[in-house]
Protein backbone atom coordinates (compact mmCIF):
# COMPACT_ATOMS: atom_id res chain seq x y z
CA UNK A 1 0.00 0.00 0.00
CA UNK A 2 1.49 3.36 -1.04
CA UNK A 3 0.91 6.90 0.12
CA UNK A 4 0.93 10.21 -1.68
CA UNK A 5 3.91 10.90 0.59
CA UNK A 6 5.28 10.12 4.01
CA UNK A 7 3.03 10.62 6.99
CA UNK A 8 4.63 12.26 9.98
CA UNK A 9 3.11 11.71 13.39
CA UNK A 10 4.22 14.41 15.79
CA UNK A 11 3.92 13.17 19.36
CA UNK A 12 4.12 15.75 22.08
CA UNK A 13 3.38 13.78 25.27
CA UNK A 14 2.34 15.41 28.52
CA UNK A 15 4.58 16.33 31.46
CA UNK A 16 6.36 12.97 31.77
CA UNK A 17 7.94 13.17 28.32
CA UNK A 18 8.80 16.70 27.24
CA UNK A 19 10.66 15.99 24.00
CA UNK A 20 8.94 15.51 20.67
CA UNK A 21 9.28 12.20 18.84
CA UNK A 22 8.78 11.69 15.12
CA UNK A 23 7.32 8.52 13.73
CA UNK A 24 7.05 7.80 9.99
CA UNK A 25 4.21 5.56 8.87
CA UNK A 26 2.68 4.42 5.60
CA UNK A 27 -0.97 4.40 6.53
CA UNK A 28 -3.32 5.77 9.08
CA UNK A 29 -6.61 4.47 10.51
CA UNK A 30 -8.13 1.56 8.69
CA UNK A 31 -10.26 -1.19 10.21
CA UNK A 32 -12.15 -4.17 8.84
CA UNK A 33 -15.61 -2.58 9.16
CA UNK A 34 -14.78 1.03 8.25
CA UNK A 35 -11.84 2.34 6.28
CA UNK A 36 -11.01 5.74 7.61
CA UNK A 37 -8.24 7.60 5.88
CA UNK A 38 -4.63 7.86 4.88
CA UNK A 39 -3.16 11.24 5.53
CA UNK A 40 -0.23 13.08 4.12
CA UNK A 41 -0.98 15.66 6.75
CA UNK A 42 0.58 15.99 10.18
CA UNK A 43 -1.27 14.21 12.95
CA UNK A 44 -0.05 15.02 16.41
CA UNK A 45 -0.73 13.83 19.93
CA UNK A 46 -0.35 16.91 22.08
CA UNK A 47 -1.23 18.23 25.50
CA UNK A 48 -3.08 21.50 25.17
CA UNK A 49 -5.83 23.46 26.86
CA UNK A 50 -9.05 21.75 25.84
CA UNK A 51 -12.66 21.71 26.98
CA UNK A 52 -13.44 18.82 29.33
CA UNK A 53 -16.83 17.68 30.60
CA UNK A 54 -16.09 17.02 34.30
CA UNK A 55 -18.92 14.51 34.87
CA UNK A 56 -18.46 12.34 31.77
CA UNK A 57 -14.72 13.20 31.78
CA UNK A 58 -14.90 13.53 28.00
CA UNK A 59 -13.43 16.04 25.60
CA UNK A 60 -15.63 18.76 24.09
CA UNK A 61 -14.38 20.40 20.90
CA UNK A 62 -13.29 24.01 21.28
CA UNK A 63 -15.22 25.14 18.20
CA UNK A 64 -18.50 24.16 19.85
CA UNK A 65 -18.10 24.70 23.59
CA UNK A 66 -20.19 27.63 24.63
CA UNK A 67 -22.21 27.49 21.42
CA UNK A 68 -25.43 25.82 20.45
CA UNK A 69 -23.90 23.59 17.82
CA UNK A 70 -23.65 19.86 18.22
CA UNK A 71 -20.22 18.92 19.48
CA UNK A 72 -17.90 16.65 17.56
CA UNK A 73 -18.35 13.05 18.57
CA UNK A 74 -22.03 13.52 19.52
CA UNK A 75 -21.37 12.58 23.12
CA UNK A 76 -20.86 15.80 25.05
CA UNK A 77 -22.79 18.59 23.43
CA UNK A 78 -22.34 22.05 24.89
CA UNK A 79 -24.95 24.77 25.34
CA UNK A 80 -23.88 28.36 25.91
CA UNK A 81 -25.61 30.32 28.67
CA UNK A 82 -25.24 33.75 30.15
CA UNK A 83 -24.72 33.28 33.87
CA UNK A 84 -24.86 35.85 36.65
CA UNK A 85 -21.37 35.79 38.14
CA UNK A 86 -18.96 37.97 40.08
CA UNK A 87 -15.94 39.83 38.84
CA UNK A 88 -13.24 39.68 41.53
CA UNK A 89 -10.69 42.49 41.63
CA UNK A 90 -7.47 41.09 43.11
CA UNK A 91 -4.34 42.92 44.26
CA UNK A 92 -1.03 41.39 43.12
CA UNK A 93 1.99 42.88 44.89
CA UNK A 94 4.94 43.87 42.73
CA UNK A 95 8.07 41.90 43.64
CA UNK A 96 11.45 43.44 44.43
CA UNK A 97 13.05 40.82 42.19
CA UNK A 98 14.05 38.60 45.09
CA UNK A 99 10.58 37.30 45.85
CA UNK A 100 9.69 39.97 48.41
CA UNK A 101 6.62 42.24 48.11
CA UNK A 102 6.95 45.99 47.63
CA UNK A 103 4.40 48.69 48.31
CA UNK A 104 3.55 48.82 44.62
CA UNK A 105 0.83 46.55 43.26
CA UNK A 106 -1.30 45.80 40.23
CA UNK A 107 -5.02 44.95 40.23
CA UNK A 108 -6.49 42.30 37.95
CA UNK A 109 -10.16 41.36 37.41
CA UNK A 110 -11.19 37.69 37.11
CA UNK A 111 -14.31 35.54 37.36
CA UNK A 112 -12.21 32.53 38.46
CA UNK A 113 -10.13 33.34 41.57
CA UNK A 114 -9.80 29.61 42.30
CA UNK A 115 -7.29 29.33 39.44
CA UNK A 116 -4.81 32.00 40.59
CA UNK A 117 -2.45 29.31 41.89
CA UNK A 118 -1.96 28.21 38.27
CA UNK A 119 -1.15 31.73 37.02
CA UNK A 120 1.97 31.89 34.87
CA UNK A 121 2.03 35.65 34.25
CA UNK A 122 0.10 38.90 34.41
CA UNK A 123 -0.42 40.37 30.95
CA UNK A 124 -0.85 44.00 29.89
CA UNK A 125 -1.37 45.58 26.49
CA UNK A 126 1.90 47.10 25.18
CA UNK A 127 -0.07 50.22 24.15
CA UNK A 128 -1.44 50.78 27.67
CA UNK A 129 0.59 53.68 29.06
CA UNK A 130 -0.81 53.15 32.56
CA UNK A 131 1.45 50.15 33.05
CA UNK A 132 4.61 51.10 31.15
CA UNK A 133 6.43 51.53 34.47
CA UNK A 134 5.89 47.82 35.20
CA UNK A 135 7.63 46.52 32.09
CA UNK A 136 10.10 43.75 32.92
CA UNK A 137 8.94 43.47 36.54
CA UNK A 138 7.36 40.56 38.42
CA UNK A 139 4.42 40.17 40.77
CA UNK A 140 3.53 37.75 43.54
CA UNK A 141 0.46 35.50 43.34
CA UNK A 142 -1.74 36.20 46.39
CA UNK A 143 -1.86 33.59 49.17
CA UNK A 144 1.03 31.48 47.80
CA UNK A 145 3.51 34.34 47.06
CA UNK A 146 4.79 32.71 43.89
CA UNK A 147 6.72 35.08 41.64
CA UNK A 148 5.47 35.42 38.03
CA UNK A 149 6.44 37.88 35.26
CA UNK A 150 4.53 40.81 33.81
CA UNK A 151 4.31 40.33 30.04
CA UNK A 152 2.87 42.35 27.16
CA UNK A 153 0.45 41.08 24.51
CA UNK A 154 -2.01 42.74 22.12
CA UNK A 155 -4.71 40.23 23.16
CA UNK A 156 -5.46 42.18 26.36
CA UNK A 157 -8.39 44.57 26.13
CA UNK A 158 -7.39 47.82 27.80
CA UNK A 159 -10.98 48.82 28.57
CA UNK A 160 -12.07 45.53 30.20
CA UNK A 161 -11.71 45.30 33.95
CA UNK A 162 -8.46 46.97 34.90
CA UNK A 163 -6.69 46.24 31.61
CA UNK A 164 -4.57 43.57 33.35
CA UNK A 165 -5.08 39.88 32.64
CA UNK A 166 -4.03 36.93 34.77
CA UNK A 167 -2.69 34.28 32.38
CA UNK A 168 -3.56 30.70 33.35
CA UNK A 169 -2.51 28.54 30.37
CA UNK A 170 -3.75 25.22 31.76
CA UNK A 171 -7.29 26.43 32.43
CA UNK A 172 -8.22 28.85 29.67
CA UNK A 173 -7.97 28.29 25.92
CA UNK A 174 -7.05 31.91 25.15
CA UNK A 175 -4.52 31.98 27.98
CA UNK A 176 -3.02 28.80 26.58
CA UNK A 177 -2.44 30.58 23.25
CA UNK A 178 -0.76 33.47 25.09
CA UNK A 179 1.36 30.96 26.99
CA UNK A 180 2.57 29.42 23.75
CA UNK A 181 3.56 32.82 22.37
CA UNK A 182 5.50 33.72 25.53
CA UNK A 183 6.78 30.26 26.49
CA UNK A 184 5.01 30.30 29.86
CA UNK A 185 4.79 27.51 32.43
CA UNK A 186 1.67 25.36 32.17
CA UNK A 187 0.51 24.28 35.62
CA UNK A 188 -2.64 22.16 35.88
CA UNK A 189 -4.37 22.42 39.27
CA UNK A 190 -7.87 21.04 38.49
CA UNK A 191 -8.31 17.29 37.99
CA UNK A 192 -10.73 15.26 35.83
CA UNK A 193 -13.42 15.53 38.51
CA UNK A 194 -13.27 19.31 38.76
CA UNK A 195 -11.40 19.31 42.06
CA UNK A 196 -8.20 21.13 43.03
CA UNK A 197 -5.15 18.85 43.10
CA UNK A 198 -1.96 19.01 45.16
CA UNK A 199 -0.31 21.42 42.73
CA UNK A 200 -2.75 24.08 43.89
CA UNK A 201 -0.98 24.06 47.29
CA UNK A 202 -4.14 25.31 49.03
CA UNK A 203 -7.72 24.01 49.14
CA UNK A 204 -6.52 20.65 47.80
CA UNK A 205 -9.43 18.26 47.12
CA UNK A 206 -12.05 21.02 47.07
CA UNK A 207 -14.59 21.21 44.25
CA UNK A 208 -13.80 24.12 41.90
CA UNK A 209 -16.95 26.04 42.84
CA UNK A 210 -16.57 25.50 46.56
CA UNK A 211 -12.93 26.52 46.20
CA UNK A 212 -14.08 29.75 44.54
CA UNK A 213 -16.25 30.64 47.52
CA UNK A 214 -13.56 29.78 50.04
CA UNK A 215 -10.69 31.50 48.27
CA UNK A 216 -12.72 34.71 47.99
CA UNK A 217 -12.91 34.81 51.79
CA UNK A 218 -9.22 33.97 52.11
CA UNK A 219 -8.27 36.75 49.70
CA UNK A 220 -10.43 39.22 51.57
CA UNK A 221 -8.85 38.26 54.90
CA UNK A 222 -5.37 38.61 53.39
CA UNK A 223 -6.17 42.08 52.05
CA UNK A 224 -5.88 41.02 48.40
CA UNK A 225 -9.56 41.35 47.47
CA UNK A 226 -10.15 44.94 46.39
CA UNK A 227 -13.82 44.61 45.44
CA UNK A 228 -16.37 42.43 43.62
CA UNK A 229 -18.85 43.37 40.91
CA UNK A 230 -21.88 41.61 39.48
CA UNK A 231 -21.06 40.37 36.00
CA UNK A 232 -22.90 38.46 33.26
CA UNK A 233 -20.52 35.83 31.92
CA UNK A 234 -20.93 33.39 28.98
CA UNK A 235 -20.50 29.84 30.29
CA UNK A 236 -20.52 26.52 28.41
CA UNK A 237 -22.65 23.72 29.90
CA UNK A 238 -22.84 20.04 29.04
CA UNK A 239 -26.15 19.26 27.34
CA UNK A 240 -26.25 15.82 28.95
CA UNK A 241 -25.17 16.44 32.53
CA UNK A 242 -25.64 20.22 32.88
CA UNK A 243 -22.07 20.40 34.19
CA UNK A 244 -19.97 23.48 33.49
CA UNK A 245 -17.38 22.79 30.80
CA UNK A 246 -13.85 23.04 32.22
CA UNK A 247 -10.91 24.17 30.08
CA UNK A 248 -7.89 22.10 31.11
CA UNK A 249 -4.93 20.24 29.66
CA UNK A 250 -5.65 16.97 27.93
CA UNK A 251 -3.54 14.82 25.57
CA UNK A 252 -5.53 14.33 22.36
CA UNK A 253 -4.93 13.40 18.73
CA UNK A 254 -5.24 16.30 16.30
CA UNK A 255 -5.52 16.50 12.53
CA UNK A 256 -3.81 19.47 10.93
CA UNK A 257 -6.48 21.46 9.11
CA UNK A 258 -4.87 24.39 7.31
CA UNK A 259 -4.45 22.87 3.84
CA UNK A 260 -7.69 20.85 4.08
CA UNK A 261 -9.67 23.95 5.09
CA UNK A 262 -8.13 26.00 2.27
CA UNK A 263 -9.09 23.34 -0.27
CA UNK A 264 -12.64 23.10 1.11
CA UNK A 265 -13.06 26.89 1.04
CA UNK A 266 -11.92 27.09 -2.58
CA UNK A 267 -14.48 24.44 -3.57
CA UNK A 268 -17.29 26.79 -2.50
CA UNK A 269 -15.74 30.15 -3.39
CA UNK A 270 -14.97 28.96 -6.93
CA UNK A 271 -18.62 27.98 -7.48
CA UNK A 272 -18.00 24.25 -7.85
CA UNK A 273 -20.36 23.83 -4.89
CA UNK A 274 -23.40 26.08 -4.51
CA UNK A 275 -25.02 26.87 -1.16
CA UNK A 276 -28.78 27.47 -0.95
CA UNK A 277 -29.47 29.97 0.51
CA UNK A 278 -26.27 31.77 -0.46
CA UNK A 279 -26.05 33.57 2.92
CA UNK A 280 -24.42 30.49 4.44
CA UNK A 281 -21.31 31.08 2.34
CA UNK A 282 -20.34 33.73 4.87
CA UNK A 283 -20.76 31.30 7.77
CA UNK A 284 -18.79 28.69 5.87
CA UNK A 285 -16.02 31.14 4.98
CA UNK A 286 -15.69 32.17 8.64
CA UNK A 287 -15.32 28.53 9.73
CA UNK A 288 -12.78 27.69 7.05
CA UNK A 289 -10.64 30.78 7.56
CA UNK A 290 -10.54 30.18 11.32
CA UNK A 291 -10.46 26.38 11.40
CA UNK A 292 -8.60 24.90 14.35
CA UNK A 293 -6.78 21.59 14.18
CA UNK A 294 -9.38 18.84 14.44
CA UNK A 295 -9.41 16.85 17.67
CA UNK A 296 -10.22 13.36 16.40
CA UNK A 297 -9.85 11.39 19.67
CA UNK A 298 -12.76 10.68 21.99
CA UNK A 299 -12.99 9.18 25.48
CA UNK A 300 -15.83 6.69 25.00
CA UNK A 301 -16.44 3.05 25.80
CA UNK A 302 -17.59 2.34 22.26
CA UNK A 303 -16.30 3.22 18.84
CA UNK A 304 -13.36 2.47 16.57
CA UNK A 305 -10.17 2.62 18.60
CA UNK A 306 -7.32 4.76 17.35
CA UNK A 307 -4.78 2.36 15.79
CA UNK A 308 -1.79 3.88 17.58
CA UNK A 309 0.36 1.46 19.58
CA UNK A 310 2.72 2.45 22.38
CA UNK A 311 6.05 0.70 22.80
CA UNK A 312 7.45 0.17 26.31
CA UNK A 313 9.91 3.05 25.80
CA UNK A 314 7.13 5.48 24.86
CA UNK A 315 7.58 5.47 21.09
CA UNK A 316 4.49 5.04 18.93
CA UNK A 317 3.73 3.06 15.79
CA UNK A 318 0.54 3.40 13.75
CA UNK A 319 -1.00 0.74 11.53
CA UNK A 320 -4.38 -0.73 10.64
CA UNK A 321 -3.99 -4.01 12.56
CA UNK A 322 -2.06 -5.09 15.67
CA UNK A 323 -0.08 -7.55 13.54
CA UNK A 324 1.12 -4.87 11.16
CA UNK A 325 1.85 -2.56 14.07
CA UNK A 326 4.02 -5.29 15.60
CA UNK A 327 5.98 -5.52 12.35
CA UNK A 328 6.69 -1.81 12.55
CA UNK A 329 7.61 -2.08 16.22
CA UNK A 330 10.03 -4.94 15.58
CA UNK A 331 11.79 -2.79 12.99
CA UNK A 332 12.61 -0.52 15.92
CA UNK A 333 13.19 -3.27 18.49
CA UNK A 334 13.35 -6.91 17.25
CA UNK A 335 12.76 -8.31 20.75
CA UNK A 336 9.24 -6.91 21.06
CA UNK A 337 6.20 -9.20 21.35
CA UNK A 338 2.51 -8.49 20.85
CA UNK A 339 1.91 -8.18 24.60
CA UNK A 340 4.53 -5.43 24.74
CA UNK A 341 2.35 -3.13 22.65
CA UNK A 342 -0.44 -1.06 24.21
CA UNK A 343 -3.10 0.32 21.91
CA UNK A 344 -4.38 3.85 22.56
CA UNK A 345 -7.60 3.63 24.55
CA UNK A 346 -9.32 6.55 22.80
CA UNK A 347 -11.72 6.04 19.92
CA UNK A 348 -12.19 8.05 16.75
CA UNK A 349 -14.54 11.00 16.62
CA UNK A 350 -17.85 10.01 15.00
CA UNK A 351 -17.44 12.69 12.33
CA UNK A 352 -14.13 11.12 11.36
CA UNK A 353 -16.14 8.27 9.88
CA UNK A 354 -19.09 10.40 8.75
CA UNK A 355 -17.00 12.65 6.54
CA UNK A 356 -16.42 9.63 4.28
CA UNK A 357 -20.16 9.06 3.77
CA UNK A 358 -20.41 10.08 0.06
CA UNK A 359 -17.56 7.67 -0.70
CA UNK A 360 -17.69 4.73 1.70
CA UNK A 361 -21.41 3.93 1.24
CA UNK A 362 -20.61 2.98 -2.37
CA UNK A 363 -17.03 1.72 -2.07
CA UNK A 364 -15.67 1.20 1.47
CA UNK A 365 -12.25 0.30 0.09
CA UNK A 366 -11.66 3.67 -1.54
CA UNK A 367 -10.73 5.90 1.43
CA UNK A 368 -7.20 5.13 2.52
CA UNK A 369 -6.28 3.19 -0.60
CA UNK A 370 -5.03 5.63 -3.26
CA UNK A 371 -4.22 2.83 -5.72
CA UNK A 372 -7.71 1.37 -5.48
CA UNK A 373 -9.87 1.75 -8.60
CA UNK A 374 -13.40 2.95 -7.71
CA UNK A 375 -16.05 0.29 -8.14
CA UNK A 376 -19.03 0.65 -10.49
CA UNK A 377 -21.34 2.17 -7.87
CA UNK A 378 -18.88 4.84 -6.79
CA UNK A 379 -17.99 5.67 -10.38
CA UNK A 380 -21.67 6.11 -11.23
CA UNK A 381 -22.96 7.95 -8.15
CA UNK A 382 -19.98 10.15 -7.25
CA UNK A 383 -20.30 13.08 -7.26
CA UNK A 384 -23.98 13.34 -6.48
CA UNK A 385 -26.13 16.36 -7.31
CA UNK A 386 -27.64 17.67 -4.10
CA UNK A 387 -27.10 17.45 -0.35
CA UNK A 388 -29.99 18.42 1.94
CA UNK A 389 -28.93 19.15 5.51
CA UNK A 390 -29.19 21.61 8.38
CA UNK A 391 -26.98 24.67 8.86
CA UNK A 392 -26.07 23.57 12.39
CA UNK A 393 -23.66 20.97 10.95
CA UNK A 394 -22.20 23.08 8.16
CA UNK A 395 -18.73 22.66 9.69
CA UNK A 396 -19.07 19.29 11.42
CA UNK A 397 -20.27 17.41 8.34
CA UNK A 398 -20.66 19.47 5.16
CA UNK A 399 -17.18 21.01 5.21
CA UNK A 400 -15.54 17.73 6.17
CA UNK A 401 -17.27 15.78 3.41
CA UNK A 402 -15.92 18.37 0.99
CA UNK A 403 -12.43 17.87 2.47
CA UNK A 404 -12.65 14.09 2.23
CA UNK A 405 -13.92 14.31 -1.35
CA UNK A 406 -11.05 16.52 -2.40
CA UNK A 407 -8.47 14.36 -0.64
CA UNK A 408 -9.60 10.89 -1.69
CA UNK A 409 -11.59 11.46 -4.91
CA UNK A 410 -9.99 14.71 -6.15
CA UNK A 411 -13.53 15.92 -6.80
CA UNK A 412 -16.25 17.65 -4.82
CA UNK A 413 -18.84 15.20 -3.38
CA UNK A 414 -21.93 17.19 -4.47
CA UNK A 415 -22.88 20.22 -6.56
CA UNK A 416 -25.54 21.87 -4.42
CA UNK A 417 -26.05 22.05 -0.65
CA UNK A 418 -29.61 22.88 0.37
CA UNK A 419 -29.85 24.08 3.97
CA UNK A 420 -33.20 23.50 5.60
CA UNK A 421 -34.34 25.52 8.57
CA UNK A 422 -34.21 24.11 12.08
CA UNK A 423 -37.52 23.14 13.65
CA UNK A 424 -37.88 24.95 16.98
CA UNK A 425 -40.60 25.17 19.58
CA UNK A 426 -42.70 28.28 20.21
CA UNK A 427 -40.00 29.62 22.56
CA UNK A 428 -37.39 29.38 19.81
CA UNK A 429 -35.61 26.41 21.41
CA UNK A 430 -34.17 23.67 19.24
CA UNK A 431 -36.17 20.45 19.37
CA UNK A 432 -34.37 17.90 21.54
CA UNK A 433 -35.01 14.76 23.55
CA UNK A 434 -33.36 16.38 26.56
CA UNK A 435 -35.83 19.29 26.64
CA UNK A 436 -38.75 17.01 25.78
CA UNK A 437 -40.18 19.65 23.44
CA UNK A 438 -40.30 17.58 20.27
CA UNK A 439 -43.59 16.10 18.99
CA UNK A 440 -43.59 12.43 18.05
CA UNK A 441 -43.86 12.32 14.23
CA UNK A 442 -45.46 8.85 14.38
CA UNK A 443 -48.24 10.22 16.57
CA UNK A 444 -48.75 13.11 14.13
CA UNK A 445 -48.88 10.69 11.19
CA UNK A 446 -51.39 8.53 13.04
CA UNK A 447 -53.56 11.58 13.73
CA UNK A 448 -53.25 13.52 10.47
CA UNK A 449 -51.63 11.19 7.92
CA UNK A 450 -48.12 11.13 6.45
CA UNK A 451 -48.97 13.39 3.51
CA UNK A 452 -50.45 16.01 5.84
CA UNK A 453 -47.30 16.07 7.97
CA UNK A 454 -45.06 16.42 4.90
CA UNK A 455 -47.18 19.17 3.35
CA UNK A 456 -47.62 21.09 6.58
CA UNK A 457 -43.89 21.23 7.26
CA UNK A 458 -42.84 21.95 3.68
CA UNK A 459 -45.27 24.83 3.25
CA UNK A 460 -43.53 26.78 6.03
CA UNK A 461 -39.98 25.62 5.31
CA UNK A 462 -38.29 28.24 3.18
CA UNK A 463 -34.60 27.45 2.70
CA UNK A 464 -32.42 28.33 5.65
CA UNK A 465 -35.21 29.84 7.78
CA UNK A 466 -36.05 28.23 11.10
CA UNK A 467 -39.57 26.98 11.81
CA UNK A 468 -41.40 27.78 15.04
CA UNK A 469 -43.43 24.58 15.17
CA UNK A 470 -47.14 24.63 15.82
CA UNK A 471 -49.54 21.77 15.24
CA UNK A 472 -51.75 24.08 13.17
CA UNK A 473 -49.11 23.78 10.41
CA UNK A 474 -49.83 20.05 10.17
CA UNK A 475 -53.56 20.79 10.26
CA UNK A 476 -53.06 23.01 7.22
CA UNK A 477 -51.48 20.07 5.43
CA UNK A 478 -54.39 17.84 6.41
CA UNK A 479 -56.90 20.41 5.16
CA UNK A 480 -55.16 20.62 1.81
CA UNK A 481 -55.16 16.84 1.46
CA UNK A 482 -58.85 16.90 2.31
CA UNK A 483 -59.45 19.54 -0.35
CA UNK A 484 -57.83 17.34 -2.98
CA UNK A 485 -59.92 14.37 -1.89
CA UNK A 486 -63.19 16.25 -1.85
CA UNK A 487 -62.60 17.85 -5.26
CA UNK A 488 -61.92 14.41 -6.70
CA UNK A 489 -65.13 13.09 -5.16
CA UNK A 490 -67.05 15.98 -6.69
CA UNK A 491 -65.67 15.50 -10.21
CA UNK A 492 -65.88 11.71 -10.12
CA UNK A 493 -69.57 11.99 -9.21
CA UNK A 494 -70.50 13.95 -12.32
CA UNK A 495 -72.41 12.34 -15.14
CA UNK A 496 -70.85 12.85 -18.58
CA UNK A 497 -72.81 13.48 -21.80
CA UNK A 498 -70.45 12.92 -24.70
CA UNK A 499 -73.00 14.24 -27.20
CA UNK A 500 -73.63 17.54 -25.41
CA UNK A 501 -72.24 20.79 -26.82
CA UNK A 502 -69.71 22.56 -24.65
CA UNK A 503 -71.20 25.80 -23.23
CA UNK A 504 -69.36 29.02 -24.15
CA UNK A 505 -68.74 29.83 -20.46
CA UNK A 506 -67.14 26.40 -19.91
CA UNK A 507 -64.94 26.79 -22.99
CA UNK A 508 -63.66 30.15 -21.74
CA UNK A 509 -63.04 28.67 -18.28
CA UNK A 510 -61.10 25.73 -19.73
CA UNK A 511 -58.96 28.05 -21.86
CA UNK A 512 -58.33 30.32 -18.85
CA UNK A 513 -57.31 27.46 -16.56
CA UNK A 514 -55.12 25.83 -19.23
CA UNK A 515 -53.21 29.11 -19.51
CA UNK A 516 -53.02 29.46 -15.72
CA UNK A 517 -51.83 25.87 -15.35
CA UNK A 518 -49.07 26.40 -17.94
CA UNK A 519 -47.85 29.53 -16.15
CA UNK A 520 -47.92 27.74 -12.80
CA UNK A 521 -45.95 24.79 -14.20
CA UNK A 522 -43.34 27.25 -15.49
CA UNK A 523 -43.24 28.96 -12.08
CA UNK A 524 -42.91 25.66 -10.21
CA UNK A 525 -40.11 24.47 -12.49
CA UNK A 526 -38.30 27.77 -11.95
CA UNK A 527 -38.65 27.41 -8.17
CA UNK A 528 -37.37 23.83 -8.29
CA UNK A 529 -34.38 24.83 -10.41
CA UNK A 530 -33.51 27.36 -7.69
CA UNK A 531 -34.22 24.79 -4.92
CA UNK A 532 -37.08 26.94 -3.59
CA UNK A 533 -39.14 23.92 -2.57
CA UNK A 534 -41.63 25.66 -0.26
CA UNK A 535 -42.30 28.35 -2.90
CA UNK A 536 -42.97 25.65 -5.50
CA UNK A 537 -45.37 23.89 -3.16
CA UNK A 538 -47.13 27.14 -2.27
CA UNK A 539 -47.66 27.89 -5.98
CA UNK A 540 -49.32 24.47 -6.37
CA UNK A 541 -51.32 25.06 -3.17
CA UNK A 542 -52.70 28.39 -4.39
CA UNK A 543 -53.43 27.06 -7.88
CA UNK A 544 -55.41 24.14 -6.56
CA UNK A 545 -57.21 25.82 -3.64
CA UNK A 546 -57.82 29.34 -4.93
CA UNK A 547 -58.07 28.86 -8.70
CA UNK A 548 -59.07 25.26 -9.36
CA UNK A 549 -61.48 24.63 -6.49
CA UNK A 550 -62.78 28.13 -5.76
CA UNK A 551 -63.21 29.29 -9.38
CA UNK A 552 -62.66 26.69 -12.08
CA UNK A 553 -64.86 23.93 -10.67
CA UNK A 554 -67.58 26.48 -9.91
CA UNK A 555 -67.44 27.73 -13.49
CA UNK A 556 -67.62 24.34 -15.22
CA UNK A 557 -69.71 22.20 -12.90
CA UNK A 558 -73.09 21.20 -14.36
CA UNK A 559 -76.41 22.28 -12.96
CA UNK A 560 -77.92 20.04 -10.31
CA UNK A 561 -79.12 16.81 -11.87
CA UNK A 562 -77.55 17.61 -15.27
CA UNK A 563 -74.54 16.04 -17.00
CA UNK A 564 -71.29 17.75 -17.90
CA UNK A 565 -70.27 17.82 -21.55
CA UNK A 566 -67.42 15.55 -22.64
CA UNK A 567 -65.11 18.32 -23.87
CA UNK A 568 -65.18 20.10 -20.51
CA UNK A 569 -64.86 16.87 -18.53
CA UNK A 570 -61.84 15.69 -20.53
CSV table of C-alpha atoms in Angstrom, one decimal, residues 257 260 263-265 267-268 273 275 284 288 294 350-362 367 382-384 386-390 393-419:
chain,number,residue,atom,x,y,z
A,257,UNK,CA,-6.5,21.5,9.1
A,260,UNK,CA,-7.7,20.8,4.1
A,263,UNK,CA,-9.1,23.3,-0.3
A,264,UNK,CA,-12.6,23.1,1.1
A,265,UNK,CA,-13.1,26.9,1.0
A,267,UNK,CA,-14.5,24.4,-3.6
A,268,UNK,CA,-17.3,26.8,-2.5
A,273,UNK,CA,-20.4,23.8,-4.9
A,275,UNK,CA,-25.0,26.9,-1.2
A,284,UNK,CA,-18.8,28.7,5.9
A,288,UNK,CA,-12.8,27.7,7.0
A,294,UNK,CA,-9.4,18.8,14.4
A,350,UNK,CA,-17.8,10.0,15.0
A,351,UNK,CA,-17.4,12.7,12.3
A,352,UNK,CA,-14.1,11.1,11.4
A,353,UNK,CA,-16.1,8.3,9.9
A,354,UNK,CA,-19.1,10.4,8.8
A,355,UNK,CA,-17.0,12.7,6.5
A,356,UNK,CA,-16.4,9.6,4.3
A,357,UNK,CA,-20.2,9.1,3.8
A,358,UNK,CA,-20.4,10.1,0.1
A,359,UNK,CA,-17.6,7.7,-0.7
A,360,UNK,CA,-17.7,4.7,1.7
A,361,UNK,CA,-21.4,3.9,1.2
A,362,UNK,CA,-20.6,3.0,-2.4
A,367,UNK,CA,-10.7,5.9,1.4
A,382,UNK,CA,-20.0,10.2,-7.3
A,383,UNK,CA,-20.3,13.1,-7.3
A,384,UNK,CA,-24.0,13.3,-6.5
A,386,UNK,CA,-27.6,17.7,-4.1
A,387,UNK,CA,-27.1,17.5,-0.4
A,388,UNK,CA,-30.0,18.4,1.9
A,389,UNK,CA,-28.9,19.1,5.5
A,390,UNK,CA,-29.2,21.6,8.4
A,393,UNK,CA,-23.7,21.0,11.0
A,394,UNK,CA,-22.2,23.1,8.2
A,395,UNK,CA,-18.7,22.7,9.7
A,396,UNK,CA,-19.1,19.3,11.4
A,397,UNK,CA,-20.3,17.4,8.3
A,398,UNK,CA,-20.7,19.5,5.2
A,399,UNK,CA,-17.2,21.0,5.2
A,400,UNK,CA,-15.5,17.7,6.2
A,401,UNK,CA,-17.3,15.8,3.4
A,402,UNK,CA,-15.9,18.4,1.0
A,403,UNK,CA,-12.4,17.9,2.5
A,404,UNK,CA,-12.7,14.1,2.2
A,405,UNK,CA,-13.9,14.3,-1.3
A,406,UNK,CA,-11.1,16.5,-2.4
A,407,UNK,CA,-8.5,14.4,-0.6
A,408,UNK,CA,-9.6,10.9,-1.7
A,409,UNK,CA,-11.6,11.5,-4.9
A,410,UNK,CA,-10.0,14.7,-6.1
A,411,UNK,CA,-13.5,15.9,-6.8
A,412,UNK,CA,-16.3,17.7,-4.8
A,413,UNK,CA,-18.8,15.2,-3.4
A,414,UNK,CA,-21.9,17.2,-4.5
A,415,UNK,CA,-22.9,20.2,-6.6
A,416,UNK,CA,-25.5,21.9,-4.4
A,417,UNK,CA,-26.0,22.1,-0.7
A,418,UNK,CA,-29.6,22.9,0.4
A,419,UNK,CA,-29.9,24.1,4.0
